């Protein structure tokens, strides 16, 4: 089902698509590929929206910084100094996070209206990012396909091709709150990650990955996520052709469980300490499946390069369930 969601100042219409299957209802916007809502039941069958978002288009236009539910690109996360070299040529990017380029620059993929085509049990979003957009080289043709399987799991599959060497790193930037309201202080997180990338100034990786053992970043066994985290975790599985489960988020109060499976080698965990109005700190937790921050400047990290004749592919699956336990 599709409906008009709003209109941009230049008259461009923004539509909302509703997907429903397996007891899950997901709403996706043509603006920014935004996942506006994900409605799932708790252990007693009571439904709630478990991602942060806004009821109208104006909310997203007035609060773009947190990237609520957005499709982020051309490069998710940060590139140090807003520049990188590829094949001996330095490319200067739009800087929108101090000296760094963040999530594609000032007008990344999250601030464009995508073309939407219905597919079986979902929608396919597509756009062409022209050569030089945000400072990135190459004309990039991108698709992102959102589908629900029989169990109600949300699958997001990305593909891209280029006509010149470039870098690509795409993700979804939903903030999860499995309670449906309040904060996420009681949420329990598990990650299949034995290492993480420490950060320095500007949240740029400082040195190589470090072991999580003995640190507050050790989520190999489930524990409260807490606060003060905006770090990339190095997934033990590395890059894979098919999605493998790497994370679980559990809200004991409602019984709701989110599982994350991905082909990506990393996940950025952000405990949303600086969301700003109208949301309080800790109102959600972002689990951004991705390649590592600043990879174009770090040859020892998994490569984000894409060349003509190659196809960029990335896939993440968000599964939903419930678990018995004490009620709030």
PDB file of C-alpha atoms in Angstrom:
ATOM      1  CA  UNK A   1       0.000   0.000   0.000  1.00  0.00           C
ATOM      2  CA  UNK A   2       1.252   3.467  -0.873  1.00  0.00           C
ATOM      3  CA  UNK A   3       0.094   6.929   0.143  1.00  0.00           C
ATOM      4  CA  UNK A   4       1.261  10.544  -0.086  1.00  0.00           C
ATOM      5  CA  UNK A   5       3.320  11.358   3.009  1.00  0.00           C
ATOM      6  CA  UNK A   6       4.175  14.986   2.264  1.00  0.00           C
ATOM      7  CA  UNK A   7       5.698  17.413  -0.190  1.00  0.00           C
ATOM      8  CA  UNK A   8       9.146  19.023  -0.245  1.00  0.00           C
ATOM      9  CA  UNK A   9       9.527  22.781  -0.636  1.00  0.00           C
ATOM     10  CA  UNK A  10      10.253  22.376  -4.356  1.00  0.00           C
ATOM     11  CA  UNK A  11       6.977  20.486  -4.839  1.00  0.00           C
ATOM     12  CA  UNK A  12       8.477  16.990  -4.977  1.00  0.00           C
ATOM     13  CA  UNK A  13       6.026  14.481  -3.482  1.00  0.00           C
ATOM     14  CA  UNK A  14       7.165  12.003  -0.826  1.00  0.00           C
ATOM     15  CA  UNK A  15       5.316   8.704  -0.576  1.00  0.00           C
ATOM     16  CA  UNK A  16       5.001   6.136   2.166  1.00  0.00           C
ATOM     17  CA  UNK A  17       4.819   2.412   1.518  1.00  0.00           C
ATOM     18  CA  UNK A  18       3.379  -0.042   4.037  1.00  0.00           C
ATOM     19  CA  UNK A  19       4.645  -3.633   4.137  1.00  0.00           C
ATOM     20  CA  UNK A  20       2.893  -6.220   6.284  1.00  0.00           C
ATOM     21  CA  UNK A  21       3.644  -9.908   6.750  1.00  0.00           C
ATOM     22  CA  UNK A  22       4.203 -12.399   9.540  1.00  0.00           C
ATOM     23  CA  UNK A  23       2.615 -10.133  12.137  1.00  0.00           C
ATOM     24  CA  UNK A  24       5.055  -7.274  11.363  1.00  0.00           C
ATOM     25  CA  UNK A  25       4.141  -3.928   9.809  1.00  0.00           C
ATOM     26  CA  UNK A  26       6.886  -1.737   8.315  1.00  0.00           C
ATOM     27  CA  UNK A  27       6.517   1.714   6.753  1.00  0.00           C
ATOM     28  CA  UNK A  28       9.161   3.011   4.331  1.00  0.00           C
ATOM     29  CA  UNK A  29       9.471   6.521   2.878  1.00  0.00           C
ATOM     30  CA  UNK A  30      10.672   7.429  -0.595  1.00  0.00           C
ATOM     31  CA  UNK A  31      12.512  10.319   1.069  1.00  0.00           C
ATOM     32  CA  UNK A  32      15.877   9.062   2.265  1.00  0.00           C
ATOM     33  CA  UNK A  33      14.791   5.425   2.126  1.00  0.00           C
ATOM     34  CA  UNK A  34      13.665   6.013   5.698  1.00  0.00           C
ATOM     35  CA  UNK A  35      12.228   3.184   7.774  1.00  0.00           C
ATOM     36  CA  UNK A  36       9.556   5.294   9.464  1.00  0.00           C
ATOM     37  CA  UNK A  37       8.074   2.603  11.680  1.00  0.00           C
ATOM     38  CA  UNK A  38       8.324  -1.068  12.587  1.00  0.00           C
ATOM     39  CA  UNK A  39       5.316  -2.383  14.514  1.00  0.00           C
ATOM     40  CA  UNK A  40       5.694  -5.715  16.319  1.00  0.00           C
ATOM     41  CA  UNK A  41       3.875  -7.447  19.203  1.00  0.00           C
ATOM     42  CA  UNK A  42       5.216  -8.021  22.714  1.00  0.00           C
ATOM     43  CA  UNK A  43       4.860 -11.305  24.636  1.00  0.00           C
ATOM     44  CA  UNK A  44       1.192 -10.465  25.320  1.00  0.00           C
ATOM     45  CA  UNK A  45       0.421  -9.566  21.721  1.00  0.00           C
ATOM     46  CA  UNK A  46       0.414  -5.803  22.294  1.00  0.00           C
ATOM     47  CA  UNK A  47       1.818  -3.988  19.272  1.00  0.00           C
ATOM     48  CA  UNK A  48       4.199  -1.030  19.404  1.00  0.00           C
ATOM     49  CA  UNK A  49       6.428   0.909  17.028  1.00  0.00           C
ATOM     50  CA  UNK A  50      10.012  -0.035  17.918  1.00  0.00           C
ATOM     51  CA  UNK A  51      12.002   2.494  15.842  1.00  0.00           C
ATOM     52  CA  UNK A  52      12.330   6.226  16.439  1.00  0.00           C
ATOM     53  CA  UNK A  53      10.702   8.441  13.853  1.00  0.00           C
ATOM     54  CA  UNK A  54       8.165  11.150  13.118  1.00  0.00           C
ATOM     55  CA  UNK A  55       4.513  11.144  12.164  1.00  0.00           C
ATOM     56  CA  UNK A  56       5.025  13.694   9.386  1.00  0.00           C
ATOM     57  CA  UNK A  57       7.644  14.716   6.837  1.00  0.00           C
ATOM     58  CA  UNK A  58       8.401  17.994   8.633  1.00  0.00           C
ATOM     59  CA  UNK A  59       9.885  16.092  11.561  1.00  0.00           C
ATOM     60  CA  UNK A  60      12.532  14.524   9.342  1.00  0.00           C
ATOM     61  CA  UNK A  61      13.287  17.808   7.575  1.00  0.00           C
ATOM     62  CA  UNK A  62      13.641  19.691  10.869  1.00  0.00           C
ATOM     63  CA  UNK A  63      15.782  17.004  12.549  1.00  0.00           C
ATOM     64  CA  UNK A  64      18.112  15.615   9.854  1.00  0.00           C
ATOM     65  CA  UNK A  65      21.244  15.206  12.005  1.00  0.00           C
ATOM     66  CA  UNK A  66      20.406  11.934  13.787  1.00  0.00           C
ATOM     67  CA  UNK A  67      19.519  10.230  10.462  1.00  0.00           C
ATOM     68  CA  UNK A  68      16.369   8.650  11.885  1.00  0.00           C
ATOM     69  CA  UNK A  69      15.756   5.377  10.005  1.00  0.00           C
ATOM     70  CA  UNK A  70      17.621   6.605   6.933  1.00  0.00           C
ATOM     71  CA  UNK A  71      19.418   4.856   4.105  1.00  0.00           C
ATOM     72  CA  UNK A  72      22.917   6.258   4.588  1.00  0.00           C
ATOM     73  CA  UNK A  73      25.524   6.722   1.834  1.00  0.00           C
ATOM     74  CA  UNK A  74      27.493   7.136  -0.325  1.00  0.00           C
ATOM     75  CA  UNK A  75      29.782   6.340   2.598  1.00  0.00           C
ATOM     76  CA  UNK A  76      28.278   5.449   5.978  1.00  0.00           C
ATOM     77  CA  UNK A  77      30.259   6.648   8.999  1.00  0.00           C
ATOM     78  CA  UNK A  78      33.266   8.976   8.920  1.00  0.00           C
ATOM     79  CA  UNK A  79      36.117   9.658   6.521  1.00  0.00           C
ATOM     80  CA  UNK A  80      38.941  11.520   8.238  1.00  0.00           C
ATOM     81  CA  UNK A  81      39.741  14.999   7.004  1.00  0.00           C
ATOM     82  CA  UNK A  82      37.063  14.738   4.336  1.00  0.00           C
ATOM     83  CA  UNK A  83      39.509  13.247   1.859  1.00  0.00           C
ATOM     84  CA  UNK A  84      40.890   9.967   0.560  1.00  0.00           C
ATOM     85  CA  UNK A  85      43.247   8.837  -2.186  1.00  0.00           C
ATOM     86  CA  UNK A  86      42.352   6.258  -4.803  1.00  0.00           C
ATOM     87  CA  UNK A  87      44.665   5.179  -7.633  1.00  0.00           C
ATOM     88  CA  UNK A  88      47.008   8.047  -6.812  1.00  0.00           C
ATOM     89  CA  UNK A  89      44.332  10.733  -6.960  1.00  0.00           C
ATOM     90  CA  UNK A  90      43.087  12.587  -3.881  1.00  0.00           C
ATOM     91  CA  UNK A  91      39.354  13.217  -3.629  1.00  0.00           C
ATOM     92  CA  UNK A  92      38.062  16.026  -1.414  1.00  0.00           C
ATOM     93  CA  UNK A  93      34.663  15.431   0.142  1.00  0.00           C
ATOM     94  CA  UNK A  94      31.977  17.607   1.694  1.00  0.00           C
ATOM     95  CA  UNK A  95      32.846  18.062   5.385  1.00  0.00           C
ATOM     96  CA  UNK A  96      29.829  18.055   7.671  1.00  0.00           C
ATOM     97  CA  UNK A  97      31.238  16.696  10.941  1.00  0.00           C
ATOM     98  CA  UNK A  98      34.032  19.033  11.965  1.00  0.00           C
ATOM     99  CA  UNK A  99      36.920  18.263   9.641  1.00  0.00           C
ATOM    100  CA  UNK A 100      35.403  14.929   8.633  1.00  0.00           C
ATOM    101  CA  UNK A 101      32.872  13.711   6.115  1.00  0.00           C
ATOM    102  CA  UNK A 102      29.996  11.847   7.786  1.00  0.00           C
ATOM    103  CA  UNK A 103      27.363   9.646   6.111  1.00  0.00           C
ATOM    104  CA  UNK A 104      28.002  11.010   2.627  1.00  0.00           C
ATOM    105  CA  UNK A 105      28.340  14.687   3.490  1.00  0.00           C
ATOM    106  CA  UNK A 106      25.876  17.515   3.921  1.00  0.00           C
ATOM    107  CA  UNK A 107      23.429  16.051   1.395  1.00  0.00           C
ATOM    108  CA  UNK A 108      23.910  12.321   1.441  1.00  0.00           C
ATOM    109  CA  UNK A 109      21.562   9.586   0.281  1.00  0.00           C
ATOM    110  CA  UNK A 110      19.279  10.269   3.264  1.00  0.00           C
ATOM    111  CA  UNK A 111      18.254  13.655   1.831  1.00  0.00           C
ATOM    112  CA  UNK A 112      17.126  12.555  -1.624  1.00  0.00           C
ATOM    113  CA  UNK A 113      13.814  11.219  -2.901  1.00  0.00           C
ATOM    114  CA  UNK A 114      14.264   7.724  -4.286  1.00  0.00           C
ATOM    115  CA  UNK A 115      12.312   6.058  -7.075  1.00  0.00           C
ATOM    116  CA  UNK A 116      10.210   3.258  -5.582  1.00  0.00           C
ATOM    117  CA  UNK A 117       9.027   0.122  -7.383  1.00  0.00           C
ATOM    118  CA  UNK A 118       6.866  -2.607  -5.807  1.00  0.00           C
ATOM    119  CA  UNK A 119       8.360  -6.107  -5.628  1.00  0.00           C
ATOM    120  CA  UNK A 120       7.068  -9.322  -4.070  1.00  0.00           C
ATOM    121  CA  UNK A 121       6.492  -8.631  -0.357  1.00  0.00           C
ATOM    122  CA  UNK A 122       8.332  -5.327  -0.502  1.00  0.00           C
ATOM    123  CA  UNK A 123       9.692  -2.361  -2.435  1.00  0.00           C
ATOM    124  CA  UNK A 124      12.846  -1.549  -4.376  1.00  0.00           C
ATOM    125  CA  UNK A 125      14.329   1.929  -4.053  1.00  0.00           C
ATOM    126  CA  UNK A 126      16.696   3.229  -6.710  1.00  0.00           C
ATOM    127  CA  UNK A 127      18.599   6.360  -7.616  1.00  0.00           C
ATOM    128  CA  UNK A 128      21.670   7.485  -9.519  1.00  0.00           C
ATOM    129  CA  UNK A 129      24.320   9.354  -7.569  1.00  0.00           C
ATOM    130  CA  UNK A 130      26.113  11.490 -10.165  1.00  0.00           C
ATOM    131  CA  UNK A 131      29.879  11.720 -10.429  1.00  0.00           C
ATOM    132  CA  UNK A 132      31.129  14.294  -7.932  1.00  0.00           C
ATOM    133  CA  UNK A 133      28.122  14.146  -5.605  1.00  0.00           C
ATOM    134  CA  UNK A 134      29.482  14.960  -2.159  1.00  0.00           C
ATOM    135  CA  UNK A 135      32.940  14.873  -3.726  1.00  0.00           C
ATOM    136  CA  UNK A 136      32.813  11.130  -4.466  1.00  0.00           C
ATOM    137  CA  UNK A 137      34.046   9.953  -7.870  1.00  0.00           C
ATOM    138  CA  UNK A 138      32.025   7.860 -10.292  1.00  0.00           C
ATOM    139  CA  UNK A 139      28.432   7.731 -11.415  1.00  0.00           C
ATOM    140  CA  UNK A 140      26.868   5.275  -8.962  1.00  0.00           C
ATOM    141  CA  UNK A 141      23.652   3.392  -9.726  1.00  0.00           C
ATOM    142  CA  UNK A 142      22.152   2.184  -6.444  1.00  0.00           C
ATOM    143  CA  UNK A 143      19.220  -0.025  -5.437  1.00  0.00           C
ATOM    144  CA  UNK A 144      17.992  -0.930  -1.963  1.00  0.00           C
ATOM    145  CA  UNK A 145      15.321  -3.614  -1.704  1.00  0.00           C
ATOM    146  CA  UNK A 146      13.193  -3.848   1.444  1.00  0.00           C
ATOM    147  CA  UNK A 147      11.193  -7.072   1.890  1.00  0.00           C
ATOM    148  CA  UNK A 148       9.429  -8.999   4.636  1.00  0.00           C
ATOM    149  CA  UNK A 149       9.742 -12.790   4.741  1.00  0.00           C
ATOM    150  CA  UNK A 150       7.091 -15.216   5.965  1.00  0.00           C
ATOM    151  CA  UNK A 151       8.210 -14.794   9.579  1.00  0.00           C
ATOM    152  CA  UNK A 152       8.108 -11.000   9.315  1.00  0.00           C
ATOM    153  CA  UNK A 153      11.884 -10.462   9.189  1.00  0.00           C
ATOM    154  CA  UNK A 154      12.899  -7.250   7.427  1.00  0.00           C
ATOM    155  CA  UNK A 155      15.559  -7.807   4.783  1.00  0.00           C
ATOM    156  CA  UNK A 156      17.423  -4.862   3.242  1.00  0.00           C
ATOM    157  CA  UNK A 157      19.568  -5.771   0.223  1.00  0.00           C
ATOM    158  CA  UNK A 158      21.798  -3.158  -1.419  1.00  0.00           C
ATOM    159  CA  UNK A 159      23.413  -3.239  -4.851  1.00  0.00           C
ATOM    160  CA  UNK A 160      25.504  -0.653  -6.692  1.00  0.00           C
ATOM    161  CA  UNK A 161      27.574  -0.308  -9.834  1.00  0.00           C
ATOM    162  CA  UNK A 162      29.925   2.474 -10.899  1.00  0.00           C
ATOM    163  CA  UNK A 163      31.508   3.817 -14.082  1.00  0.00           C
ATOM    164  CA  UNK A 164      34.719   4.885 -12.308  1.00  0.00           C
ATOM    165  CA  UNK A 165      36.685   3.693  -9.262  1.00  0.00           C
ATOM    166  CA  UNK A 166      35.013   4.865  -6.054  1.00  0.00           C
ATOM    167  CA  UNK A 167      34.218   3.850  -2.480  1.00  0.00           C
ATOM    168  CA  UNK A 168      30.847   2.642  -1.177  1.00  0.00           C
ATOM    169  CA  UNK A 169      29.545   1.857   2.300  1.00  0.00           C
ATOM    170  CA  UNK A 170      25.758   1.719   2.794  1.00  0.00           C
ATOM    171  CA  UNK A 171      23.673   1.101   5.901  1.00  0.00           C
ATOM    172  CA  UNK A 172      20.338   1.681   7.578  1.00  0.00           C
ATOM    173  CA  UNK A 173      20.337   4.111  10.515  1.00  0.00           C
ATOM    174  CA  UNK A 174      17.291   3.039  12.521  1.00  0.00           C
ATOM    175  CA  UNK A 175      17.243   3.619  16.270  1.00  0.00           C
ATOM    176  CA  UNK A 176      15.651   0.669  18.065  1.00  0.00           C
ATOM    177  CA  UNK A 177      13.562   0.930  21.202  1.00  0.00           C
ATOM    178  CA  UNK A 178      11.927  -2.434  21.819  1.00  0.00           C
ATOM    179  CA  UNK A 179       9.823  -1.008  24.656  1.00  0.00           C
ATOM    180  CA  UNK A 180       8.148   1.346  22.198  1.00  0.00           C
ATOM    181  CA  UNK A 181       8.696   4.338  24.515  1.00  0.00           C
ATOM    182  CA  UNK A 182      10.929   5.599  27.295  1.00  0.00           C
ATOM    183  CA  UNK A 183      14.643   4.826  27.242  1.00  0.00           C
ATOM    184  CA  UNK A 184      16.665   1.738  26.403  1.00  0.00           C
ATOM    185  CA  UNK A 185      18.577   1.504  29.692  1.00  0.00           C
ATOM    186  CA  UNK A 186      17.092  -1.933  30.351  1.00  0.00           C
ATOM    187  CA  UNK A 187      17.854  -3.347  26.902  1.00  0.00           C
ATOM    188  CA  UNK A 188      20.316  -6.247  26.799  1.00  0.00           C
ATOM    189  CA  UNK A 189      22.791  -6.482  23.923  1.00  0.00           C
ATOM    190  CA  UNK A 190      24.824  -9.387  22.570  1.00  0.00           C
ATOM    191  CA  UNK A 191      27.435  -9.037  19.803  1.00  0.00           C
ATOM    192  CA  UNK A 192      29.548 -11.658  18.044  1.00  0.00           C
ATOM    193  CA  UNK A 193      32.531  -9.325  18.182  1.00  0.00           C
ATOM    194  CA  UNK A 194      35.809 -10.029  19.962  1.00  0.00           C
ATOM    195  CA  UNK A 195      37.358  -6.728  18.849  1.00  0.00           C
ATOM    196  CA  UNK A 196      36.384  -3.101  18.367  1.00  0.00           C
ATOM    197  CA  UNK A 197      38.040  -0.031  16.855  1.00  0.00           C
ATOM    198  CA  UNK A 198      39.051   2.548  19.484  1.00  0.00           C
ATOM    199  CA  UNK A 199      38.520   6.163  18.434  1.00  0.00           C
ATOM    200  CA  UNK A 200      40.372   9.415  18.836  1.00  0.00           C
ATOM    201  CA  UNK A 201      39.455  12.976  17.949  1.00  0.00           C
ATOM    202  CA  UNK A 202      36.343  13.246  15.813  1.00  0.00           C
ATOM    203  CA  UNK A 203      35.501   9.564  16.458  1.00  0.00           C
ATOM    204  CA  UNK A 204      38.057   8.498  13.865  1.00  0.00           C
ATOM    205  CA  UNK A 205      39.645   5.060  14.490  1.00  0.00           C
ATOM    206  CA  UNK A 206      42.868   5.405  16.487  1.00  0.00           C
ATOM    207  CA  UNK A 207      45.261   2.568  15.819  1.00  0.00           C
ATOM    208  CA  UNK A 208      44.126  -0.941  14.968  1.00  0.00           C
ATOM    209  CA  UNK A 209      41.318  -3.048  16.440  1.00  0.00           C
ATOM    210  CA  UNK A 210      41.633  -4.036  20.102  1.00  0.00           C
ATOM    211  CA  UNK A 211      40.275  -6.941  22.092  1.00  0.00           C
ATOM    212  CA  UNK A 212      37.007  -6.283  23.925  1.00  0.00           C
ATOM    213  CA  UNK A 213      37.999  -8.643  26.763  1.00  0.00           C
ATOM    214  CA  UNK A 214      38.167  -6.781  30.060  1.00  0.00           C
ATOM    215  CA  UNK A 215      36.558  -3.626  28.649  1.00  0.00           C
ATOM    216  CA  UNK A 216      33.078  -2.088  28.679  1.00  0.00           C
ATOM    217  CA  UNK A 217      32.851  -3.048  25.007  1.00  0.00           C
ATOM    218  CA  UNK A 218      32.589  -6.767  25.706  1.00  0.00           C
ATOM    219  CA  UNK A 219      29.112  -7.868  24.618  1.00  0.00           C
ATOM    220  CA  UNK A 220      30.037 -11.424  23.702  1.00  0.00           C
ATOM    221  CA  UNK A 221      27.721 -12.409  26.544  1.00  0.00           C
ATOM    222  CA  UNK A 222      24.432 -10.501  26.817  1.00  0.00           C
ATOM    223  CA  UNK A 223      24.505  -7.468  29.092  1.00  0.00           C
ATOM    224  CA  UNK A 224      23.004  -3.985  29.344  1.00  0.00           C
ATOM    225  CA  UNK A 225      24.175  -1.719  26.552  1.00  0.00           C
ATOM    226  CA  UNK A 226      24.558   1.250  28.882  1.00  0.00           C
ATOM    227  CA  UNK A 227      25.548   4.650  27.498  1.00  0.00           C
ATOM    228  CA  UNK A 228      28.479   6.439  25.927  1.00  0.00           C
ATOM    229  CA  UNK A 229      29.030   4.071  23.014  1.00  0.00           C
ATOM    230  CA  UNK A 230      29.536   5.249  19.440  1.00  0.00           C
ATOM    231  CA  UNK A 231      32.029   2.656  18.218  1.00  0.00           C
ATOM    232  CA  UNK A 232      32.564   0.183  15.427  1.00  0.00           C
ATOM    233  CA  UNK A 233      32.679  -3.462  16.476  1.00  0.00           C
ATOM    234  CA  UNK A 234      34.727  -5.891  14.399  1.00  0.00           C
ATOM    235  CA  UNK A 235      32.508  -8.892  13.778  1.00  0.00           C
ATOM    236  CA  UNK A 236      34.198 -12.246  14.253  1.00  0.00           C
ATOM    237  CA  UNK A 237      32.763 -13.635  11.020  1.00  0.00           C
ATOM    238  CA  UNK A 238      34.259 -10.957   8.715  1.00  0.00           C
ATOM    239  CA  UNK A 239      32.745 -10.305   5.276  1.00  0.00           C
ATOM    240  CA  UNK A 240      30.366 -13.063   4.164  1.00  0.00           C
ATOM    241  CA  UNK A 241      28.363 -13.755   1.015  1.00  0.00           C
ATOM    242  CA  UNK A 242      25.187 -14.558   2.962  1.00  0.00           C
ATOM    243  CA  UNK A 243      23.921 -12.836   6.124  1.00  0.00           C
ATOM    244  CA  UNK A 244      25.033 -14.399   9.401  1.00  0.00           C
ATOM    245  CA  UNK A 245      23.558 -13.526  12.786  1.00  0.00           C
ATOM    246  CA  UNK A 246      25.835 -11.143  14.677  1.00  0.00           C
ATOM    247  CA  UNK A 247      23.690  -9.284  17.200  1.00  0.00           C
ATOM    248  CA  UNK A 248      20.719  -9.633  19.493  1.00  0.00           C
ATOM    249  CA  UNK A 249      18.888  -6.888  21.371  1.00  0.00           C
ATOM    250  CA  UNK A 250      16.402  -7.918  24.071  1.00  0.00           C
ATOM    251  CA  UNK A 251      13.952  -5.893  26.129  1.00  0.00           C
ATOM    252  CA  UNK A 252      13.122  -7.986  29.222  1.00  0.00           C
ATOM    253  CA  UNK A 253      10.175  -5.753  30.109  1.00  0.00           C
ATOM    254  CA  UNK A 254       8.203  -6.424  26.913  1.00  0.00           C
ATOM    255  CA  UNK A 255       9.889  -9.666  25.900  1.00  0.00           C
ATOM    256  CA  UNK A 256      10.633  -8.288  22.438  1.00  0.00           C
ATOM    257  CA  UNK A 257      13.807  -9.505  20.740  1.00  0.00           C
ATOM    258  CA  UNK A 258      15.624  -8.082  17.721  1.00  0.00           C
ATOM    259  CA  UNK A 259      18.202 -10.187  15.896  1.00  0.00           C
ATOM    260  CA  UNK A 260      20.578  -8.807  13.262  1.00  0.00           C
ATOM    261  CA  UNK A 261      22.193 -10.884  10.530  1.00  0.00           C
ATOM    262  CA  UNK A 262      24.474  -9.306   7.949  1.00  0.00           C
ATOM    263  CA  UNK A 263      27.103  -9.810   5.271  1.00  0.00           C
ATOM    264  CA  UNK A 264      29.059  -6.838   6.621  1.00  0.00           C
ATOM    265  CA  UNK A 265      32.284  -7.079   8.682  1.00  0.00           C
ATOM    266  CA  UNK A 266      31.317  -4.464  11.273  1.00  0.00           C
ATOM    267  CA  UNK A 267      28.490  -2.875  13.207  1.00  0.00           C
ATOM    268  CA  UNK A 268      28.482   0.640  14.621  1.00  0.00           C
ATOM    269  CA  UNK A 269      26.728   0.669  17.989  1.00  0.00           C
ATOM    270  CA  UNK A 270      25.441   4.097  18.993  1.00  0.00           C
ATOM    271  CA  UNK A 271      23.602   4.467  22.288  1.00  0.00           C
ATOM    272  CA  UNK A 272      22.073   7.770  21.123  1.00  0.00           C
ATOM    273  CA  UNK A 273      23.493   9.977  23.850  1.00  0.00           C
ATOM    274  CA  UNK A 274      23.164  13.141  21.745  1.00  0.00           C
ATOM    275  CA  UNK A 275      19.890  12.871  19.841  1.00  0.00           C
ATOM    276  CA  UNK A 276      18.480  16.238  20.833  1.00  0.00           C
ATOM    277  CA  UNK A 277      14.820  17.276  20.953  1.00  0.00           C
ATOM    278  CA  UNK A 278      12.273  15.801  20.763  1.00  0.00           C
ATOM    279  CA  UNK A 279      14.016  12.606  21.944  1.00  0.00           C
ATOM    280  CA  UNK A 280      15.864  12.223  25.227  1.00  0.00           C
ATOM    281  CA  UNK A 281      19.365  10.704  25.431  1.00  0.00           C
ATOM    282  CA  UNK A 282      19.201   6.938  25.279  1.00  0.00           C
ATOM    283  CA  UNK A 283      15.804   6.852  23.583  1.00  0.00           C
ATOM    284  CA  UNK A 284      17.096   4.300  21.084  1.00  0.00           C
ATOM    285  CA  UNK A 285      20.069   2.184  20.069  1.00  0.00           C
ATOM    286  CA  UNK A 286      21.459   2.225  16.522  1.00  0.00           C
ATOM    287  CA  UNK A 287      23.026  -0.966  15.154  1.00  0.00           C
ATOM    288  CA  UNK A 288      24.532   0.137  11.847  1.00  0.00           C
ATOM    289  CA  UNK A 289      25.892  -2.810   9.850  1.00  0.00           C
ATOM    290  CA  UNK A 290      28.802  -1.527   7.788  1.00  0.00           C
ATOM    291  CA  UNK A 291      32.422  -1.584   6.748  1.00  0.00           C
ATOM    292  CA  UNK A 292      34.728   0.205   9.173  1.00  0.00           C
ATOM    293  CA  UNK A 293      34.989   3.990   9.605  1.00  0.00           C
ATOM    294  CA  UNK A 294      37.689   5.704   7.528  1.00  0.00           C
ATOM    295  CA  UNK A 295      38.398   2.539   5.534  1.00  0.00           C
ATOM    296  CA  UNK A 296      39.373   4.512   2.385  1.00  0.00           C
ATOM    297  CA  UNK A 297      42.356   5.837   4.380  1.00  0.00           C
ATOM    298  CA  UNK A 298      43.120   2.557   6.155  1.00  0.00           C
ATOM    299  CA  UNK A 299      44.376  -0.111   3.716  1.00  0.00           C
ATOM    300  CA  UNK A 300      44.567  -2.659   6.551  1.00  0.00           C
ATOM    301  CA  UNK A 301      40.761  -2.503   6.955  1.00  0.00           C
ATOM    302  CA  UNK A 302      38.386  -4.477   4.687  1.00  0.00           C
ATOM    303  CA  UNK A 303      38.214  -2.591   1.407  1.00  0.00           C
ATOM    304  CA  UNK A 304      35.271  -0.380   0.425  1.00  0.00           C
ATOM    305  CA  UNK A 305      36.537   0.164  -3.118  1.00  0.00           C
ATOM    306  CA  UNK A 306      34.209  -0.467  -6.048  1.00  0.00           C
ATOM    307  CA  UNK A 307      35.412  -0.532  -9.627  1.00  0.00           C
ATOM    308  CA  UNK A 308      33.716  -0.624 -13.042  1.00  0.00           C
ATOM    309  CA  UNK A 309      32.505  -4.129 -13.868  1.00  0.00           C
ATOM    310  CA  UNK A 310      32.077  -5.038 -10.189  1.00  0.00           C
ATOM    311  CA  UNK A 311      28.813  -5.144  -8.223  1.00  0.00           C
ATOM    312  CA  UNK A 312      28.604  -3.906  -4.656  1.00  0.00           C
ATOM    313  CA  UNK A 313      26.328  -6.153  -2.610  1.00  0.00           C
ATOM    314  CA  UNK A 314      25.381  -5.896   1.041  1.00  0.00           C
ATOM    315  CA  UNK A 315      22.503  -7.491   2.927  1.00  0.00           C
ATOM    316  CA  UNK A 316      21.159  -7.181   6.457  1.00  0.00           C
ATOM    317  CA  UNK A 317      18.209  -9.001   8.007  1.00  0.00           C
ATOM    318  CA  UNK A 318      16.334  -7.772  11.087  1.00  0.00           C
ATOM    319  CA  UNK A 319      14.407 -10.573  12.782  1.00  0.00           C
ATOM    320  CA  UNK A 320      11.755 -10.090  15.472  1.00  0.00           C
ATOM    321  CA  UNK A 321      10.544 -12.351  18.242  1.00  0.00           C
ATOM    322  CA  UNK A 322       9.476 -12.517  21.862  1.00  0.00           C
ATOM    323  CA  UNK A 323      10.880 -14.193  24.947  1.00  0.00           C
ATOM    324  CA  UNK A 324       9.182 -15.223  28.151  1.00  0.00           C
ATOM    325  CA  UNK A 325      10.207 -13.448  31.327  1.00  0.00           C
ATOM    326  CA  UNK A 326       9.175 -10.995  34.036  1.00  0.00           C
ATOM    327  CA  UNK A 327       6.722  -8.329  32.982  1.00  0.00           C
ATOM    328  CA  UNK A 328       7.186  -4.640  33.724  1.00  0.00           C
TER     329      UNK A 328
END
